[in-house]
Amino acid sequence: MSTHEHPDYLGHHFETPQQQYDSSKLGMWLFLATEILLFAGLFCAYSVYRSNHPEIFVYAHQYLDKTLGGINTLVLICSSLTMAWAVRSAQTNQRRGLILLLSMTLLFGCCFLGIKYVEYEQKWKHGLLWGKRFHPHTEETRSHEKTAPSAVPPAIASQPAPVAPPPPTGEDRSLIEAAPRGPAGLAAGAIEERKPGHEGSRPSNVQIFFGIYFLMTGLHGLHVIGGMSVIGWLLVRSVKGHFTSEYFTPVDLGGLYWHLVDLIWIYLFPLLYLIG
Amino acid sequence: MTETSSTPHGLSIHIMGVPVLLAVWALLVVGTVVTVVAAGIDFGAFNLWLAMAIATVKASLVALYFMHLRYDRPFNAIVLVGSLLFVMLFIGLALTDTAQYQPEMIPGYSPGMKE
């Protein structure tokens, strides 16, 4: 075995290209597992908050744009197709195909971020933000748009967030601030009357939904940017002709990362936009 | 419709066929449309499980074909499934814990309730 050819791309500590390829792939999968666990923290926050306060999710998810979210899902699926195809092109020595498909993947990534920007901008305009920055004025904005499309009175924008009702007093009462409604089941009747359409029936603490929304989509968005940087780097290297059917590991691993980003969005889309 | 190739240096790899890639893409698009349509219909408590089931089918398609897991060494799949088991353990235990804090244990916590 010691007399075998040792190609340039083969690390000196690897016996064969096959061993190097398999090791790289295993390493990438271990990294992807840590990425899944990173997102698991946010999915856990989502699950706990949703199980305790389903009414907030029923109320708040209607403010997310299902159409834009759906289009973005399709954009990511298309980008996954072009990425998987790009890996195939690298494996079959089709350099022009590889360049074209990587460029298309990059374009789909830009498209996703562009749509995400439009969504974030709408949330920003309507004050649907996290924590203390939550000053919703969507209903008001809508009615003003009918009469005067341009002007949103600054008075509305600067309205303070609604204050939670004062806790009940008395010796037996806890000092913990009152929640407007009990958790699921105990206040089942209360959830009904808080369905969308009832003006002025916003449950308390809706800002936490938007906190979760911005954290989850924001972290995902950062991963999209990361994936696009990797694809950009792969594109430069494929233009230089670095990848052949002998050596395409970076394209393969970059592809795995990009697919993971798609995979996480596949769960984020229904959880945040669709089920309320 | 998939091929395997062996290079002069003995790198034995699996190459996804274009028809398989396109078929998986089409199924993912159909899955997305089904999720959106299903979300418009109210199945009550079943809504969440239906959406998660569709998402899991879509995710499996991506992992098995786009990410090559079906043709890879099984250890890569074990890493992925292992991480998902830990995610389930994490979220499952957190939910079990939070369910223990019922409002009746804290008087006045839930004014919406009849006492």
Tab-separated table of N, CA, C and O in Angstrom, chain B residues 71-108:
chain	number	residue	atom	x	y	z
B	71	TYR	N	-27.671	6.536	0.637
B	71	TYR	CA	-26.590	5.813	-0.034
B	71	TYR	C	-25.272	5.914	0.720
B	71	TYR	O	-24.273	5.361	0.315
B	72	ASP	N	-25.302	6.687	1.825
B	72	ASP	CA	-24.068	6.909	2.589
B	72	ASP	C	-23.782	5.726	3.506
B	72	ASP	O	-24.576	4.818	3.630
B	73	ARG	N	-22.654	5.853	4.199
B	73	ARG	CA	-22.398	4.913	5.284
B	73	ARG	C	-23.449	5.140	6.362
B	73	ARG	O	-23.776	6.285	6.683
B	74	PRO	N	-23.965	4.064	6.968
B	74	PRO	CA	-25.051	4.221	7.950
B	74	PRO	C	-24.668	5.068	9.153
B	74	PRO	O	-25.533	5.646	9.804
B	75	PHE	N	-23.373	5.195	9.416
B	75	PHE	CA	-22.978	5.937	10.621
B	75	PHE	C	-23.407	7.407	10.541
B	75	PHE	O	-23.772	8.007	11.553
B	76	ASN	N	-23.398	7.986	9.318
B	76	ASN	CA	-23.842	9.377	9.177
B	76	ASN	C	-25.303	9.513	9.566
B	76	ASN	O	-25.697	10.486	10.221
B	77	ALA	N	-26.118	8.536	9.173
B	77	ALA	CA	-27.533	8.565	9.537
B	77	ALA	C	-27.704	8.410	11.041
B	77	ALA	O	-28.572	9.048	11.640
B	78	ILE	N	-26.836	7.584	11.653
B	78	ILE	CA	-26.918	7.393	13.107
B	78	ILE	C	-26.642	8.715	13.822
B	78	ILE	O	-27.306	9.067	14.793
B	79	VAL	N	-25.669	9.488	13.293
B	79	VAL	CA	-25.363	10.791	13.899
B	79	VAL	C	-26.588	11.699	13.839
B	79	VAL	O	-26.978	12.319	14.836
B	80	LEU	N	-27.240	11.743	12.678
B	80	LEU	CA	-28.413	12.613	12.511
B	80	LEU	C	-29.548	12.151	13.423
B	80	LEU	O	-30.104	12.948	14.194
B	81	VAL	N	-29.897	10.862	13.351
B	81	VAL	CA	-31.015	10.354	14.151
B	81	VAL	C	-30.700	10.494	15.634
B	81	VAL	O	-31.565	10.857	16.439
B	82	GLY	N	-29.426	10.273	16.006
B	82	GLY	CA	-29.023	10.439	17.399
B	82	GLY	C	-29.263	11.863	17.878
B	82	GLY	O	-29.818	12.080	18.965
B	83	SER	N	-28.891	12.855	17.062
B	83	SER	CA	-29.093	14.245	17.487
B	83	SER	C	-30.590	14.532	17.615
B	83	SER	O	-31.013	15.224	18.540
B	84	LEU	N	-31.393	13.956	16.725
B	84	LEU	CA	-32.836	14.206	16.807
B	84	LEU	C	-33.432	13.561	18.060
B	84	LEU	O	-34.343	14.124	18.675
B	85	LEU	N	-32.905	12.401	18.461
B	85	LEU	CA	-33.381	11.767	19.696
B	85	LEU	C	-33.110	12.675	20.894
B	85	LEU	O	-33.949	12.838	21.774
B	86	PHE	N	-31.918	13.288	20.903
B	86	PHE	CA	-31.606	14.187	22.013
B	86	PHE	C	-32.492	15.432	21.987
B	86	PHE	O	-32.875	15.944	23.042
B	87	VAL	N	-32.829	15.904	20.794
B	87	VAL	CA	-33.746	17.050	20.696
B	87	VAL	C	-35.090	16.672	21.301
B	87	VAL	O	-35.684	17.441	22.072
B	88	MET	N	-35.581	15.469	20.971
B	88	MET	CA	-36.880	15.033	21.495
B	88	MET	C	-36.832	14.897	23.013
B	88	MET	O	-37.765	15.268	23.718
B	89	LEU	N	-35.727	14.353	23.510
B	89	LEU	CA	-35.551	14.201	24.961
B	89	LEU	C	-35.576	15.578	25.634
B	89	LEU	O	-36.252	15.801	26.641
B	90	PHE	N	-34.851	16.512	25.047
B	90	PHE	CA	-34.742	17.878	25.567
B	90	PHE	C	-36.120	18.546	25.627
B	90	PHE	O	-36.576	18.990	26.695
B	91	ILE	N	-36.822	18.543	24.496
B	91	ILE	CA	-38.113	19.225	24.442
B	91	ILE	C	-39.145	18.456	25.268
B	91	ILE	O	-39.946	19.048	25.997
B	92	GLY	N	-39.098	17.124	25.201
B	92	GLY	CA	-40.059	16.314	25.947
B	92	GLY	C	-39.943	16.551	27.452
B	92	GLY	O	-40.943	16.774	28.129
B	93	LEU	N	-38.719	16.554	27.964
B	93	LEU	CA	-38.544	16.761	29.403
B	93	LEU	C	-38.925	18.183	29.799
B	93	LEU	O	-39.517	18.396	30.847
B	94	ALA	N	-38.595	19.154	28.939
B	94	ALA	CA	-38.949	20.541	29.261
B	94	ALA	C	-40.461	20.694	29.330
B	94	ALA	O	-40.997	21.368	30.218
B	95	LEU	N	-41.186	20.041	28.412
B	95	LEU	CA	-42.648	20.129	28.419
B	95	LEU	C	-43.230	19.411	29.630
B	95	LEU	O	-44.182	19.894	30.247
B	96	THR	N	-42.656	18.255	29.974
B	96	THR	CA	-43.128	17.529	31.150
B	96	THR	C	-42.950	18.404	32.390
B	96	THR	O	-43.800	18.458	33.264
B	97	ASP	N	-41.840	19.111	32.445
B	97	ASP	CA	-41.556	19.962	33.594
B	97	ASP	C	-42.537	21.126	33.675
B	97	ASP	O	-43.137	21.368	34.709
B	98	THR	N	-42.708	21.815	32.550
B	98	THR	CA	-43.558	23.013	32.593
B	98	THR	C	-44.999	22.628	32.892
B	98	THR	O	-45.754	23.401	33.480
B	99	ALA	N	-45.401	21.403	32.517
B	99	ALA	CA	-46.772	20.968	32.787
B	99	ALA	C	-47.025	20.782	34.279
B	99	ALA	O	-48.168	20.716	34.710
B	100	GLN	N	-45.956	20.683	35.062
B	100	GLN	CA	-46.138	20.497	36.502
B	100	GLN	C	-46.565	21.782	37.207
B	100	GLN	O	-47.056	21.743	38.324
B	101	TYR	N	-46.351	22.914	36.574
B	101	TYR	CA	-46.660	24.180	37.238
B	101	TYR	C	-48.073	24.606	36.880
B	101	TYR	O	-48.280	25.516	36.089
B	102	GLN	N	-49.042	23.904	37.448
B	102	GLN	CA	-50.436	24.221	37.163
B	102	GLN	C	-50.837	25.480	37.934
B	102	GLN	O	-50.379	25.698	39.053
B	103	PRO	N	-51.689	26.277	37.352
B	103	PRO	CA	-52.016	27.568	38.002
B	103	PRO	C	-52.717	27.403	39.339
B	103	PRO	O	-52.634	28.279	40.177
B	104	GLU	N	-53.410	26.264	39.557
B	104	GLU	CA	-54.116	26.136	40.836
B	104	GLU	C	-53.157	26.039	42.010
B	104	GLU	O	-53.529	26.213	43.151
B	105	MET	N	-51.869	25.752	41.696
B	105	MET	CA	-50.882	25.685	42.767
B	105	MET	C	-50.485	27.074	43.241
B	105	MET	O	-49.919	27.239	44.304
B	106	ILE	N	-50.755	28.083	42.419
B	106	ILE	CA	-50.389	29.450	42.803
B	106	ILE	C	-51.692	30.237	42.851
B	106	ILE	O	-52.222	30.628	41.818
B	107	PRO	N	-52.238	30.481	44.037
B	107	PRO	CA	-53.505	31.219	44.107
B	107	PRO	C	-53.377	32.581	43.442
B	107	PRO	O	-52.377	33.272	43.623
B	108	GLY	N	-54.396	32.936	42.689
B	108	GLY	CA	-54.405	34.249	42.056
B	108	GLY	C	-53.614	34.315	40.784
B	108	GLY	O	-53.574	35.352	40.133
